[in-house]
Short mmCIF file of C-alpha atoms in Angstrom, two decimals:
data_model
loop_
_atom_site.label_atom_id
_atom_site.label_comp_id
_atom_site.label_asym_id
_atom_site.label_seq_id
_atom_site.Cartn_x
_atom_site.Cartn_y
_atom_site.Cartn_z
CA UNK D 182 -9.75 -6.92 24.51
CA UNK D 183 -7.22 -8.14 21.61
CA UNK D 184 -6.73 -5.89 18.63
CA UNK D 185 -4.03 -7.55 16.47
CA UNK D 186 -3.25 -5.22 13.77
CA UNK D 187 -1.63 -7.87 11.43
CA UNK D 188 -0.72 -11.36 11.48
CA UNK D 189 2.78 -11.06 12.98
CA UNK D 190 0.73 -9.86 16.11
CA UNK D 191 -0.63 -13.25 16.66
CA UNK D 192 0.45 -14.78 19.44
CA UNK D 193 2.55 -18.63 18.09
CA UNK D 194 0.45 -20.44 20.57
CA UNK D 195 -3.09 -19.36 19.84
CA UNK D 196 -3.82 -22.95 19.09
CA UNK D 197 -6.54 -23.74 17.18
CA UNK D 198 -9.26 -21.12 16.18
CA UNK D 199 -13.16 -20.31 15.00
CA UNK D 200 -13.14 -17.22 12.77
CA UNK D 201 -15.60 -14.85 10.95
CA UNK D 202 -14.60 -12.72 8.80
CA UNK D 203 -15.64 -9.45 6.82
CA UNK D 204 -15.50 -5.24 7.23
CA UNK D 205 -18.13 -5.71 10.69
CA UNK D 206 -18.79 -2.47 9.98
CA UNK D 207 -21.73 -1.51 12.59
CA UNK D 208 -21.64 -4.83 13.66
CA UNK D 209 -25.04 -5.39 12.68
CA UNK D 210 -27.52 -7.84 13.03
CA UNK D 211 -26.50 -9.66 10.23
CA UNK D 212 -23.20 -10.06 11.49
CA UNK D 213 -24.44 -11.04 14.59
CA UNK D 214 -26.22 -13.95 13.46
CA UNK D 215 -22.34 -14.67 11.54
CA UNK D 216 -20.97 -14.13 14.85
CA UNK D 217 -23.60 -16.24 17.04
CA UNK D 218 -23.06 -19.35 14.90
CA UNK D 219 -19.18 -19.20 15.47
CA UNK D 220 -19.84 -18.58 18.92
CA UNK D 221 -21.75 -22.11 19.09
CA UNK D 222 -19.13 -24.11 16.88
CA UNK D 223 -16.03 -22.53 19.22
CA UNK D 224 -17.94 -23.14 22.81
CA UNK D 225 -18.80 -27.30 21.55
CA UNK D 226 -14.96 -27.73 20.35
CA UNK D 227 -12.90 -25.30 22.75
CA UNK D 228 -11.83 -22.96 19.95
CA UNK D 229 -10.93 -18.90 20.77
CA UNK D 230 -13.09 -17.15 18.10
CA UNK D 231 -11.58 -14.89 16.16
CA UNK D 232 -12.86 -11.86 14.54
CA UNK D 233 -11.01 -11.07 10.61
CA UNK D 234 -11.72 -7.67 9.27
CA UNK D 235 -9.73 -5.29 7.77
CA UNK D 236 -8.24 -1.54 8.13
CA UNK D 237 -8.81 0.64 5.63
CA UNK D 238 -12.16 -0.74 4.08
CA UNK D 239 -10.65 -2.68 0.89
CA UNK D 240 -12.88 -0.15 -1.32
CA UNK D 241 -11.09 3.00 0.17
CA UNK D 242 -7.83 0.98 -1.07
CA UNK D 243 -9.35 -0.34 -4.49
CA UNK D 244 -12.07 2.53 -5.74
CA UNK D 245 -11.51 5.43 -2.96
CA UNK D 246 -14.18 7.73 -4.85
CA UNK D 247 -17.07 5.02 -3.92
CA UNK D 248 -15.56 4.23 -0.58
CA UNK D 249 -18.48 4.65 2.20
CA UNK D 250 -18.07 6.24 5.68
CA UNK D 251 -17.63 3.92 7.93
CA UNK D 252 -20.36 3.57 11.10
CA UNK D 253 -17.31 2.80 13.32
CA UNK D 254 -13.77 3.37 13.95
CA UNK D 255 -11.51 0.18 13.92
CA UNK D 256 -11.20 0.14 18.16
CA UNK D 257 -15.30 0.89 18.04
CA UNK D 258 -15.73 -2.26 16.28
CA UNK D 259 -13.51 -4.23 17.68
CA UNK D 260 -15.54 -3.12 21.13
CA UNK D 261 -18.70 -4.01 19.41
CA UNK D 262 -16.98 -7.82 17.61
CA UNK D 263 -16.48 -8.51 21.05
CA UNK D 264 -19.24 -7.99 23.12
CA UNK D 265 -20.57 -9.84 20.18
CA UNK D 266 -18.92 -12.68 21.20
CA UNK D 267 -15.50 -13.13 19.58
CA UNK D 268 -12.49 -13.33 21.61
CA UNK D 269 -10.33 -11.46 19.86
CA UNK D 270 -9.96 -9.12 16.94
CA UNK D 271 -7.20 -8.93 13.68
CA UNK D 272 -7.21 -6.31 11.82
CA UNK D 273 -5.89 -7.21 8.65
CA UNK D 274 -4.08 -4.02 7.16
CA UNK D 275 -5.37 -3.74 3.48
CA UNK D 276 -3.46 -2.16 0.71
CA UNK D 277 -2.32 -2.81 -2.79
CA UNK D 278 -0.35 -6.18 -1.62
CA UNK D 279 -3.04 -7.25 0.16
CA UNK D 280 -5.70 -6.73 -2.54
CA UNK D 281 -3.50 -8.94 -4.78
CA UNK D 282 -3.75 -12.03 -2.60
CA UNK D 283 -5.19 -14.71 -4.77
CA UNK D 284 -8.18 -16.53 -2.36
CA UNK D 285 -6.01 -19.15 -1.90
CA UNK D 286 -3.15 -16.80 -0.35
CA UNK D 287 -5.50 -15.56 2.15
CA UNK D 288 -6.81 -18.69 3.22
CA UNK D 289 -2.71 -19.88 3.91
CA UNK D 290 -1.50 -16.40 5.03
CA UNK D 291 -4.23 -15.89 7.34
CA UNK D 292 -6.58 -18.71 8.20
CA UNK D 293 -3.94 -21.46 8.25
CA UNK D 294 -0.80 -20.07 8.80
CA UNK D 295 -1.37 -17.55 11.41
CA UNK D 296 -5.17 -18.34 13.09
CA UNK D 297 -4.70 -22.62 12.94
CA UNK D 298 -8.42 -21.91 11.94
CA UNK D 299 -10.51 -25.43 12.76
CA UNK D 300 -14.03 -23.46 11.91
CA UNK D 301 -14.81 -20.45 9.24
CA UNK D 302 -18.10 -18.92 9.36
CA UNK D 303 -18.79 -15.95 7.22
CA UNK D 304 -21.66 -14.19 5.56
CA UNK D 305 -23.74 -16.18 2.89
CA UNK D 306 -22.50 -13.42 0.12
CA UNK D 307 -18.53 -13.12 1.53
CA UNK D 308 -16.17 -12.87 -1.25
CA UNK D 309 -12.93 -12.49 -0.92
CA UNK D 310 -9.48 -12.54 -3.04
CA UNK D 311 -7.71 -10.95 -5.51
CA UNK D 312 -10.83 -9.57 -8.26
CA UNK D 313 -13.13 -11.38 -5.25
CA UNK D 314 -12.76 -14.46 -6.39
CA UNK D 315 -13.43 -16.19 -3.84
CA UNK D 316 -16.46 -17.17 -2.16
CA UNK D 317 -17.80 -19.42 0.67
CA UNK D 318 -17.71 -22.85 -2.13
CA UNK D 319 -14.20 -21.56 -2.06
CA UNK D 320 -13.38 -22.20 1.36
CA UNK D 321 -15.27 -25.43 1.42
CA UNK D 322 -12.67 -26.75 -1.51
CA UNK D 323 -9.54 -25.13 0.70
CA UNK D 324 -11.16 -26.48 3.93
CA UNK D 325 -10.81 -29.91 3.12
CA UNK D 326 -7.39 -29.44 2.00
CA UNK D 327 -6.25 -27.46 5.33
CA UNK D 328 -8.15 -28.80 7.94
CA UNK D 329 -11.12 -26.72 8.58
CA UNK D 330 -14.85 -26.43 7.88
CA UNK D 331 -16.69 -23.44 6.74
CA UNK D 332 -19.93 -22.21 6.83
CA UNK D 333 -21.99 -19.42 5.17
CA UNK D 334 -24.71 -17.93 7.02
CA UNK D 335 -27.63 -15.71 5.49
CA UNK D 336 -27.67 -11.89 6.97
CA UNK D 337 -31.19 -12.47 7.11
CA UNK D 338 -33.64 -9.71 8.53
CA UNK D 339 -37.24 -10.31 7.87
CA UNK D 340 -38.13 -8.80 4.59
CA UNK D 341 -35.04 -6.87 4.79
CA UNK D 342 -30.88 -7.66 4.68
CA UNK D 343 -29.38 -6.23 7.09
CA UNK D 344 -26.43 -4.41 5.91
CA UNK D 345 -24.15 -1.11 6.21
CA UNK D 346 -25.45 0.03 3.36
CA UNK D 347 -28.92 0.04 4.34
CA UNK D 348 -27.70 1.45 7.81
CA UNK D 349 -25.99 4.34 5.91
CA UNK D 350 -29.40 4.86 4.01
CA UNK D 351 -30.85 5.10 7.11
CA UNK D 352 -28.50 7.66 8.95
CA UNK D 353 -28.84 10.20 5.99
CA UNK D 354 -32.43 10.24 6.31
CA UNK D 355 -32.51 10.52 9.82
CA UNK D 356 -34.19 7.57 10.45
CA UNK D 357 -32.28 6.81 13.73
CA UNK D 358 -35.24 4.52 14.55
CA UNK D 359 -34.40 2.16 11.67
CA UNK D 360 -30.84 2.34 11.90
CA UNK D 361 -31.02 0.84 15.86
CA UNK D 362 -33.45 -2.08 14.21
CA UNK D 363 -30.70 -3.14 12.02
CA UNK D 364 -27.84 -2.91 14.68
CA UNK D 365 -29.82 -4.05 17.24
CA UNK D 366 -28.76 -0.87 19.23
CA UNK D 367 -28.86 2.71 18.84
CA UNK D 368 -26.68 3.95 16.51
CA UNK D 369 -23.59 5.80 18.01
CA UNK D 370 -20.71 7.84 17.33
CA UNK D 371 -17.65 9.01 19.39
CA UNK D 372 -15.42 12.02 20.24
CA UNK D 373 -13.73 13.99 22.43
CA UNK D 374 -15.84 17.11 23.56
CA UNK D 375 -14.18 20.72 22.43
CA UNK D 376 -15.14 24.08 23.75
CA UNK D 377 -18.07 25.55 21.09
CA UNK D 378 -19.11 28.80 20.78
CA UNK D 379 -20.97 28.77 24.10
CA UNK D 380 -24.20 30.24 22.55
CA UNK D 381 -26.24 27.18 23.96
CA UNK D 382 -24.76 27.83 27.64
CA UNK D 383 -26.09 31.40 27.02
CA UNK D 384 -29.26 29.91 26.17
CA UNK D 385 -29.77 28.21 29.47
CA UNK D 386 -28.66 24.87 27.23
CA UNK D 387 -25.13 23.88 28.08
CA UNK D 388 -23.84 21.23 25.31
CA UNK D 389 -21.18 19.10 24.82
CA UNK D 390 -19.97 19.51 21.20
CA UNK D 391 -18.30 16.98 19.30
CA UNK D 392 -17.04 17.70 15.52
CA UNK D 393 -17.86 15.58 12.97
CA UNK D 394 -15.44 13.96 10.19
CA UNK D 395 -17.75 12.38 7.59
CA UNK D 396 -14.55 11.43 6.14
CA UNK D 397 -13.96 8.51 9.39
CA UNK D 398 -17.72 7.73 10.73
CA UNK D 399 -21.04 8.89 9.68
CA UNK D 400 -23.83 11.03 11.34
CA UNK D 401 -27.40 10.81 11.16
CA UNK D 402 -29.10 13.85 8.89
CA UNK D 403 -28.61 17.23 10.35
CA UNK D 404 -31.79 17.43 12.96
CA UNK D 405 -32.60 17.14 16.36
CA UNK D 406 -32.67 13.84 18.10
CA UNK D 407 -33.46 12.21 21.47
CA UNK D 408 -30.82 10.25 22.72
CA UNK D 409 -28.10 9.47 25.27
CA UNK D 410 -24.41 10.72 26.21
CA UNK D 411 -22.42 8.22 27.85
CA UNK D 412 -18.82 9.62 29.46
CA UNK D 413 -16.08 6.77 28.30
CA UNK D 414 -13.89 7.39 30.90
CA UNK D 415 -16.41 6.72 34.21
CA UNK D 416 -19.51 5.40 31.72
CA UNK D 417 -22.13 7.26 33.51
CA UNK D 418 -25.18 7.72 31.37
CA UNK D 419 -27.69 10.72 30.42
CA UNK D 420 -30.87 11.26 28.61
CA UNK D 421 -30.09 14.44 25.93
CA UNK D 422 -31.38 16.14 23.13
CA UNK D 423 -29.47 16.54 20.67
CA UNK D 424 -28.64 18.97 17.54
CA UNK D 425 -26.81 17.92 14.47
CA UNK D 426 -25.91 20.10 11.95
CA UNK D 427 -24.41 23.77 12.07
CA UNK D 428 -26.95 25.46 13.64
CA UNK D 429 -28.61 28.32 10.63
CA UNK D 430 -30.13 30.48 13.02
CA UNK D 431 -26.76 32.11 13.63
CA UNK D 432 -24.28 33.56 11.64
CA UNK D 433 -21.34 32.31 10.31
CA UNK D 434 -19.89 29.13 8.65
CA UNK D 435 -19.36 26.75 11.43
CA UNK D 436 -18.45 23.24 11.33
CA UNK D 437 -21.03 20.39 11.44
CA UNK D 438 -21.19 18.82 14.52
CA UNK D 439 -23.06 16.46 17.61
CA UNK D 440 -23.99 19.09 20.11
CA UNK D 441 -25.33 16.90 22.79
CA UNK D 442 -27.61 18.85 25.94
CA UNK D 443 -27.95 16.56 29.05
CA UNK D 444 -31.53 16.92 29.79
CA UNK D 445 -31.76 19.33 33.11
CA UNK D 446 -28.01 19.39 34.20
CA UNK D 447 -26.11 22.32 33.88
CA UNK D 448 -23.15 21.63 36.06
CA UNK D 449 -21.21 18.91 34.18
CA UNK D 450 -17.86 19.90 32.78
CA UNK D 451 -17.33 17.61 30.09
CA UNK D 452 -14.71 19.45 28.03
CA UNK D 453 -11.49 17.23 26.83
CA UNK D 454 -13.73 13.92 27.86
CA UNK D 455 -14.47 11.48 25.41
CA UNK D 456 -18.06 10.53 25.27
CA UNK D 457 -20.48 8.09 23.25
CA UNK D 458 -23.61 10.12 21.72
CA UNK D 459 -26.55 7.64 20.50
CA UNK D 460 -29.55 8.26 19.07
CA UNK D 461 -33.15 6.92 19.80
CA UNK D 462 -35.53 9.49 17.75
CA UNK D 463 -35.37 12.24 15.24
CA UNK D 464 -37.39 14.70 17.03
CA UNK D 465 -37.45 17.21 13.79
CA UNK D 466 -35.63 18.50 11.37
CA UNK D 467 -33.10 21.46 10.94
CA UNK D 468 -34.35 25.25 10.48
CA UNK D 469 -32.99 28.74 11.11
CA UNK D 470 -35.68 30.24 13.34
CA UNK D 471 -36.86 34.08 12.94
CA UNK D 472 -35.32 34.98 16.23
CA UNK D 473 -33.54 33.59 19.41
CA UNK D 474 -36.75 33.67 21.32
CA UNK D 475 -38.78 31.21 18.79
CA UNK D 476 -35.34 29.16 18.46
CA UNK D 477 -35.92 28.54 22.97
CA UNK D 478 -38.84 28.36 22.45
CA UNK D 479 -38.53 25.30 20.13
CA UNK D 480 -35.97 24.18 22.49
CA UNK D 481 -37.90 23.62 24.91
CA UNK D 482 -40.58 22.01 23.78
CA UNK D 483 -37.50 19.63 21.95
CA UNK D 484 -36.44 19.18 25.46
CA UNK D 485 -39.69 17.85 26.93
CA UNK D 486 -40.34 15.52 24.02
CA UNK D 487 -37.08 13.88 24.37
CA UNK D 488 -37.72 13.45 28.33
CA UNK D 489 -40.94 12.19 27.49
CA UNK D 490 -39.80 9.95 25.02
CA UNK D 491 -36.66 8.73 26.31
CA UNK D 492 -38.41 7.94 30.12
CA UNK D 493 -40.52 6.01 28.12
CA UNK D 494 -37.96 3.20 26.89
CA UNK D 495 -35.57 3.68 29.99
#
């Protein structure tokens, strides 16, 4: 996979390109359909498509209080851009310089001058420039002047848009199930697995605990939620159940985090190993239970619900 990280990463003889471009973040189905079309323009003319999106999100650079969590990290959505379809990813770095690009400046500094672009297919609603000024009318007018054709494509979904916003809306209300409709997957997030408090191991429930940073990618609502753990390094797959939140039964002032229990295994040492955690279906909110014996006793009936439910779309 090709992450450029600006356009002096480029490689001179990339020849001539299809690209999309916008923030991908989720990678959505919206921006799948985006993606599809350019797909189908760079297969009939022989072009290497090109993913365009940009690191920070331009609102975390232009109005930081308003910017939104993001659903990925940059190397998550260049994985998901990819299997998407495009070839390769750049990563435009956004900052105050970048922000004060006219449209025009983008379309020579990045389309022309360092992606020979032959194709641009965006979102219906892309805008783009310094004050977004620019728009997909835009890049028809510079297209005919540069060599290349542009298309805008509706991020249609039924009655609804697909969008990261409505994802995010979604995520904070648990609604894991809605979320997946939009991505066309379940939703996911990433970490490296750190030794807890080892109060679920104690419990006859080993987990593998991942912290949370709201401030990089999002989480669904604190709950509990059937779902899968995938290792990165080997990618072997389990069913789990799994908590979100910071656990109220006990106390103390703990951090929020994905505590993810592999349904029936108790013998996996997953501690330092990055791992995917996804989630199929809120199984039930988050309470502080009257004692440890009603909290494994909910457990386990959370436990057969999510092998019940997730046998059922294996």
């Amino acid at each position: 996979m090709h992450i450029w990280r600006s356009t002096d990463e480029v490689p001179g003889d990339l020849g001539r390109s299809a690209v999309v471009i916008g923030n991908f973040d989720g990678v959505h189905l919206g921006h799948r359909h985006v993606l599809a079309r350019a797909r189908e323009l760079a297969d009939e003319q022989g072009l290497t498509l090109v993913a365009v999106t940009f690191d920070p999100h331009p609102m975390a650079v232009l109005r930081p209080e308003h910017a939104p969590t993001m659903l990925t990290t940059l190397e998550h959505r260049a994985e998901l851009l990819v299997a998407a379809g495009a070839d390769a990813v750049l990563a435009v770095p956004f900052d105050r310089e970048v922000a004060d690009w006219s449209p025009e400046e983008f379309i020579v500094r990045v389309l022309v001058d360092a992606l020979h672009a032959a194709v641009v297919v965006v979102g219906a609603n892309f805008r783009f420039g310094n004050k977004a000024a620019g728009d997909v009318a835009t890049l028809h007018e510079s297209g005919a002047t540069h060599d290349f054709v542009a298309e805008g494509i509706a991020l249609d979904g039924g009655p609804q848009v697909w969008s990261s916003t409505y994802v995010r809306t979604c995520l904070a209300a648990g609604d894991v199930a809605g979320a997946a409709e939009a991505l066309g997957a379940p939703y996911a997030v990433r970490g490296v697995v750190v030794r807890g408090d080892q109060r679920g191991r104690e419990l006859g429930f080993p987990t593998a605990n991942v912290p949370t940073n709201e401030k990089v990618t999002a989480a669904p609502a604190d709950g509990v939620y059937a779902g899968w753990l995938r290792r990165l390094d080997t990618g072997e797959t389990f069913p789990a159940a799994i908590s979100v939140g910071t656990n109220p039964t006990f106390d103390g002032v703990r951090e929020r985090r994905v505590e993810s229990y592999v349904l029936d295994r108790t013998d996996l040492e997953l501690y330092g190993v990055e791992v995917e955690v996804s989630f199929v279906e809120r199984l039930r909110g988050m309470v502080a239970f009257e004692s440890v014996e009603k909290l494994v006793e909910q457990m386990d009936d959370d436990v057969d619900r999510a092998r019940e439910l997730l046998g059922a779309v294996a």
